[in-house]
mmCIF file of C-alpha atoms in Angstrom:
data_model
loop_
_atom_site.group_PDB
_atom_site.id
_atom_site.type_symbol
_atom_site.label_atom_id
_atom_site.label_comp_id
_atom_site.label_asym_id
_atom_site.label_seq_id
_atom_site.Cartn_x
_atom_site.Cartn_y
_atom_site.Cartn_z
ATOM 1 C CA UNK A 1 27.044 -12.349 35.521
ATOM 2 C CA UNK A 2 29.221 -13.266 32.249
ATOM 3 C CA UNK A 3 27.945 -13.045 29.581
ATOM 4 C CA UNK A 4 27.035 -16.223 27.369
ATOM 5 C CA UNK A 5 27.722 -16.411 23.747
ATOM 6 C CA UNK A 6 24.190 -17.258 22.178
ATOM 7 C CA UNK A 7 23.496 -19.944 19.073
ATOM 8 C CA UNK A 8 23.908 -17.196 16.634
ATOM 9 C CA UNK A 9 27.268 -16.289 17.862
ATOM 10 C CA UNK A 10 29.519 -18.898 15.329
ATOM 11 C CA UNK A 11 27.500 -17.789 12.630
ATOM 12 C CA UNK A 12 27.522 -14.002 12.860
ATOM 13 C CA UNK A 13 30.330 -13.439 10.341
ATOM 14 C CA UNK A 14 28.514 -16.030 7.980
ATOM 15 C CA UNK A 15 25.543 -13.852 8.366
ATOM 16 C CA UNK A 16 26.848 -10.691 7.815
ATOM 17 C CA UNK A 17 28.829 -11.503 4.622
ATOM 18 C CA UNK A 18 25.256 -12.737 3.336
ATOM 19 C CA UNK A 19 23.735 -9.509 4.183
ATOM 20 C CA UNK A 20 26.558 -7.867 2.624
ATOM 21 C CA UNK A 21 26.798 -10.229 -0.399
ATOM 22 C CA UNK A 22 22.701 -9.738 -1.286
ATOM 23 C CA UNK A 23 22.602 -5.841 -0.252
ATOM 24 C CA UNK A 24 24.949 -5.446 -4.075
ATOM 25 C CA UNK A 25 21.815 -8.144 -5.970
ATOM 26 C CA UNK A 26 18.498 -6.877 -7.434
ATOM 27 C CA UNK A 27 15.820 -7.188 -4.826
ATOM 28 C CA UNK A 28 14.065 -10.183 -6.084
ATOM 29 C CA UNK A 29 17.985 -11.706 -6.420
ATOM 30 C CA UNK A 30 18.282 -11.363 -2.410
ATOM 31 C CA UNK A 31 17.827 -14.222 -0.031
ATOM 32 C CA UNK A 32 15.281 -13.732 2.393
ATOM 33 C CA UNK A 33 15.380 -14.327 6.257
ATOM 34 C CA UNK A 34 13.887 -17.916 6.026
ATOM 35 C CA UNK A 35 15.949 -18.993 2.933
ATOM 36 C CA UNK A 36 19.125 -17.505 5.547
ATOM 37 C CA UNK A 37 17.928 -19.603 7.996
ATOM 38 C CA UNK A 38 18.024 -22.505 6.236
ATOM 39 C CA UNK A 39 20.814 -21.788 4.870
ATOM 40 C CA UNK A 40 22.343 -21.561 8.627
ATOM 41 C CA UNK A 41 20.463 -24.511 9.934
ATOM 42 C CA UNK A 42 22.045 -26.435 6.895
ATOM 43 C CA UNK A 43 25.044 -25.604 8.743
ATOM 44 C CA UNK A 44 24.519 -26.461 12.302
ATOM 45 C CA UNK A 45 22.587 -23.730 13.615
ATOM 46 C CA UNK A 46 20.404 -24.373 15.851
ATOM 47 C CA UNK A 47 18.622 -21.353 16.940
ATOM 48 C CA UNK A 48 15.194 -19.774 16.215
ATOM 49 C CA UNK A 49 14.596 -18.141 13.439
ATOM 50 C CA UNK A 50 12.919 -14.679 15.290
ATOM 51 C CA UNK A 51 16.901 -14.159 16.827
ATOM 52 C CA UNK A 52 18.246 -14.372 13.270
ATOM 53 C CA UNK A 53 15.452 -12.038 12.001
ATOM 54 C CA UNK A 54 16.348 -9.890 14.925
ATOM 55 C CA UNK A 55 19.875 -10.034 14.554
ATOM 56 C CA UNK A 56 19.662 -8.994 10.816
ATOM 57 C CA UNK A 57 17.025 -5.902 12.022
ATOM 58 C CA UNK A 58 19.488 -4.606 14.226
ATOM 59 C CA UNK A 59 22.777 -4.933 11.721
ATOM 60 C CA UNK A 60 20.803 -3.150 9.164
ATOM 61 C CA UNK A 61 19.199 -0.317 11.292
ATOM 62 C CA UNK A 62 22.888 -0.180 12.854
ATOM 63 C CA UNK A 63 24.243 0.436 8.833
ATOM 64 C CA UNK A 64 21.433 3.398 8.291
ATOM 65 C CA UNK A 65 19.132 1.028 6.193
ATOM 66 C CA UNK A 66 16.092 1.481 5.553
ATOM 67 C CA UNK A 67 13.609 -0.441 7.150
ATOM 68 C CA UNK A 68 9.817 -0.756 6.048
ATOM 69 C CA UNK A 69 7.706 1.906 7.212
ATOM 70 C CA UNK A 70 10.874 4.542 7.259
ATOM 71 C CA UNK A 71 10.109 6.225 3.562
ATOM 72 C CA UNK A 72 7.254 8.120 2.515
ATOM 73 C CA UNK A 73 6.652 11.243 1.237
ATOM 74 C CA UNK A 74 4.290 13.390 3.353
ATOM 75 C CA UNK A 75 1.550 15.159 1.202
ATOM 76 C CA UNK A 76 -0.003 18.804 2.109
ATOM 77 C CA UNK A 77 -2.992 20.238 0.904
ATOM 78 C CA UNK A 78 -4.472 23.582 0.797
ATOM 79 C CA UNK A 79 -8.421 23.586 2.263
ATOM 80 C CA UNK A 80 -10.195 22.875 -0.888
ATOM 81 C CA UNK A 81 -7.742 22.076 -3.047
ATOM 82 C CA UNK A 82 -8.629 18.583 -3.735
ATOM 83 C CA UNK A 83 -10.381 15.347 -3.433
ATOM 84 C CA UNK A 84 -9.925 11.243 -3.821
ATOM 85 C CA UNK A 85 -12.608 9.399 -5.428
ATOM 86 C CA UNK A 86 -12.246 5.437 -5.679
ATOM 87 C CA UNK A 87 -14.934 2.964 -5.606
ATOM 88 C CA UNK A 88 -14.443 -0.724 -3.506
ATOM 89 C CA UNK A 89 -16.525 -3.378 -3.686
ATOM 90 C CA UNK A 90 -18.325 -4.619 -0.260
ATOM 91 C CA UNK A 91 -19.788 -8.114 0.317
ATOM 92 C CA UNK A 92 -23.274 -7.704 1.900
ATOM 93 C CA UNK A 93 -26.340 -10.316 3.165
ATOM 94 C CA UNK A 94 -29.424 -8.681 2.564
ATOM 95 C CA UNK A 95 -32.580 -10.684 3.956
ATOM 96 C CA UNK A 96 -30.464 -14.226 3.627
ATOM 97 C CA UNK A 97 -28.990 -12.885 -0.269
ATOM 98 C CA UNK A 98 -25.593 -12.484 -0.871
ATOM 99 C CA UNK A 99 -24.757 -9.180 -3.037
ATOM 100 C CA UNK A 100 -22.170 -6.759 -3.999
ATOM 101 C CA UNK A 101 -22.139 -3.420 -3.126
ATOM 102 C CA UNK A 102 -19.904 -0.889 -5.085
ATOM 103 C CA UNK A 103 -19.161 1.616 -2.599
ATOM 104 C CA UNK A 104 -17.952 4.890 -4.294
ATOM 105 C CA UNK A 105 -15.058 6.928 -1.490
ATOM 106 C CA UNK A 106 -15.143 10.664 -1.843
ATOM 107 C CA UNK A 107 -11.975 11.342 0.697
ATOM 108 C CA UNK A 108 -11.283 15.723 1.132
ATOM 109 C CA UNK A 109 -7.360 15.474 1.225
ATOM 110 C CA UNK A 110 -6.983 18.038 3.577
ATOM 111 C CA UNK A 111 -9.644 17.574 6.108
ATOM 112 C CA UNK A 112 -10.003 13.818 5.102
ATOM 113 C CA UNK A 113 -13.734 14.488 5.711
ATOM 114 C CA UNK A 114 -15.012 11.359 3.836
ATOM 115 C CA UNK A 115 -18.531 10.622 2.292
ATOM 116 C CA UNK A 116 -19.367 7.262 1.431
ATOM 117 C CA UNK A 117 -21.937 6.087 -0.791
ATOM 118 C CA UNK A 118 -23.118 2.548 -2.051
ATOM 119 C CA UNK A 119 -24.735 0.974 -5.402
ATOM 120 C CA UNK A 120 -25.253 -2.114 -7.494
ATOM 121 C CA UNK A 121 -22.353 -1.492 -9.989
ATOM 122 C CA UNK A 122 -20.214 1.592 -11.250
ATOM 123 C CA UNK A 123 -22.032 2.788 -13.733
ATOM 124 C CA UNK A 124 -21.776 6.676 -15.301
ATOM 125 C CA UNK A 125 -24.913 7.606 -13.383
ATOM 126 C CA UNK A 126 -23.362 5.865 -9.955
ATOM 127 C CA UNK A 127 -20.821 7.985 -11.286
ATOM 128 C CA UNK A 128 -22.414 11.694 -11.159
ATOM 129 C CA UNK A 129 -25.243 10.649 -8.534
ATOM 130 C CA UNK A 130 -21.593 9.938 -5.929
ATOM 131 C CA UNK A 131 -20.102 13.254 -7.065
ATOM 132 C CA UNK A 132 -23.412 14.776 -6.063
ATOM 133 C CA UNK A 133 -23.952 13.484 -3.121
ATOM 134 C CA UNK A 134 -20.831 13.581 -1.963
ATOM 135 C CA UNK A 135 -20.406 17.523 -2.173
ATOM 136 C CA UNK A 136 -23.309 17.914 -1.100
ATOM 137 C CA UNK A 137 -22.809 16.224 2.225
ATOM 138 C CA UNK A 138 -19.004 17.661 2.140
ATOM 139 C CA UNK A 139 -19.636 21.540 1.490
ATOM 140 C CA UNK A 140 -18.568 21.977 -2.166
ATOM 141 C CA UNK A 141 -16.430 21.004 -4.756
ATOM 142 C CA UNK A 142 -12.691 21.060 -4.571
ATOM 143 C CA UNK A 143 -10.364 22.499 -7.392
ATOM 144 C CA UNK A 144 -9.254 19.220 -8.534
ATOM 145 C CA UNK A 145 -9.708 15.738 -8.316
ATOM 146 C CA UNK A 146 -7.438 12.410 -7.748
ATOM 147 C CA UNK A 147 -8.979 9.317 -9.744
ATOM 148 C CA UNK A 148 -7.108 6.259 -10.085
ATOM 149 C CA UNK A 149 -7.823 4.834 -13.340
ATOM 150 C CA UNK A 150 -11.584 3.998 -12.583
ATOM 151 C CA UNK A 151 -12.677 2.198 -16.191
ATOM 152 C CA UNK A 152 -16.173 4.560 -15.514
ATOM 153 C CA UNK A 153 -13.444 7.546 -15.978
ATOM 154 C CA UNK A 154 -10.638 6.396 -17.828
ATOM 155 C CA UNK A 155 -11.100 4.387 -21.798
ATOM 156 C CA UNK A 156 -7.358 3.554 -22.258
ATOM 157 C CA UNK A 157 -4.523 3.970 -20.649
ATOM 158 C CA UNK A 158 -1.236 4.863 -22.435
ATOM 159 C CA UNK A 159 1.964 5.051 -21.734
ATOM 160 C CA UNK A 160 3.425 6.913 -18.691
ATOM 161 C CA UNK A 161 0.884 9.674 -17.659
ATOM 162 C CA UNK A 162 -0.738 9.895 -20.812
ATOM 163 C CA UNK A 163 -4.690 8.799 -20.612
ATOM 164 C CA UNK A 164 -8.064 8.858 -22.524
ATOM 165 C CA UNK A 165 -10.596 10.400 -20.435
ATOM 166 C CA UNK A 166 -14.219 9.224 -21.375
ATOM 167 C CA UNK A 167 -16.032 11.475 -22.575
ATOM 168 C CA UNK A 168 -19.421 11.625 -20.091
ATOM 169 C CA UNK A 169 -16.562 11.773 -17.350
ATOM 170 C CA UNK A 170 -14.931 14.817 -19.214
ATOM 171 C CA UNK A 171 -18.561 16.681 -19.687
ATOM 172 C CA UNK A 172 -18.686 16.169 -15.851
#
């Protein structure tokens, strides 16, 4: 059976010399798939917008882009080298009540064992009482621990890596 030129056909070179035009522009500069299909449609073309998205997956994975997804850096850890702590907060009905839960995440970064454990807000003594509870339940304490910035850890934070631990947190 021949093979029939689709919609997108007329418009490839147009494409691809937008592609090529917005790859050398800042990323916020760069048109995105829907402003390109407008852009095309503006234009005469009359095809879907999911076989222009397509189209512009495969010419980019065909130039050794990289897509979304494709870079990461892996992480190792030793056993008991470290932990994550973060808190979240959870919506909750409690007898008909709507409240707030702050649930504090103890994560072991190389098992990813995980002990979570809830309260009314993030106090200090939320704080300690999570730490507690959550080495307990996981088997220890690990050499070091990941925070990011909790305000029950952290007073200020300065410029580039540079922070001011509270002091309760520090005694820890």
């Amino acid at each position: 059976r021949p093979e029939v030129p689709g919609k997108l056909a007329p418009f490839v070179e147009a494409v691809q010399q937008a592609l090529l035009a917005d790859a050398r522009r800042p990323k916020k500069e760069r048109r995105t798939a829907k402003a390109l299909h407008a852009q095309l449609a503006a234009a005469g073309y009359e095809g879907g917008y999911s076989r222009l998205t397509d189209y512009i997956r495969a010419w980019r994975a065909e130039r050794g882009g990289v897509q979304a997804g494709d870079a990461y850096v892996p992480l190792s850890f030793e056993l008991g080298e470290a932990f994550q702590f973060d808190w979240s907060e959870e919506p909750l009905v409690i007898g008909g009540v709507y409240q707030r839960l702050q649930v504090a995440h103890t994560k072991l970064c190389a098992s990813r064992a995980f002990w979570l454990v809830a309260y009314p807000s993030q106090g200090h003594e939320m704080l300690f009482d999570a730490h507690t509870r959550s080495f307990a339940a996981l088997g220890g304490v690990a050499r070091r621990g990941i925070y990011d910035n909790m305000r029950t850890a952290v007073d200020r934070v300065g410029k580039g890596k540079a922070r001011d631990v509270n002091l309760r947190f520090t005694t820890m």
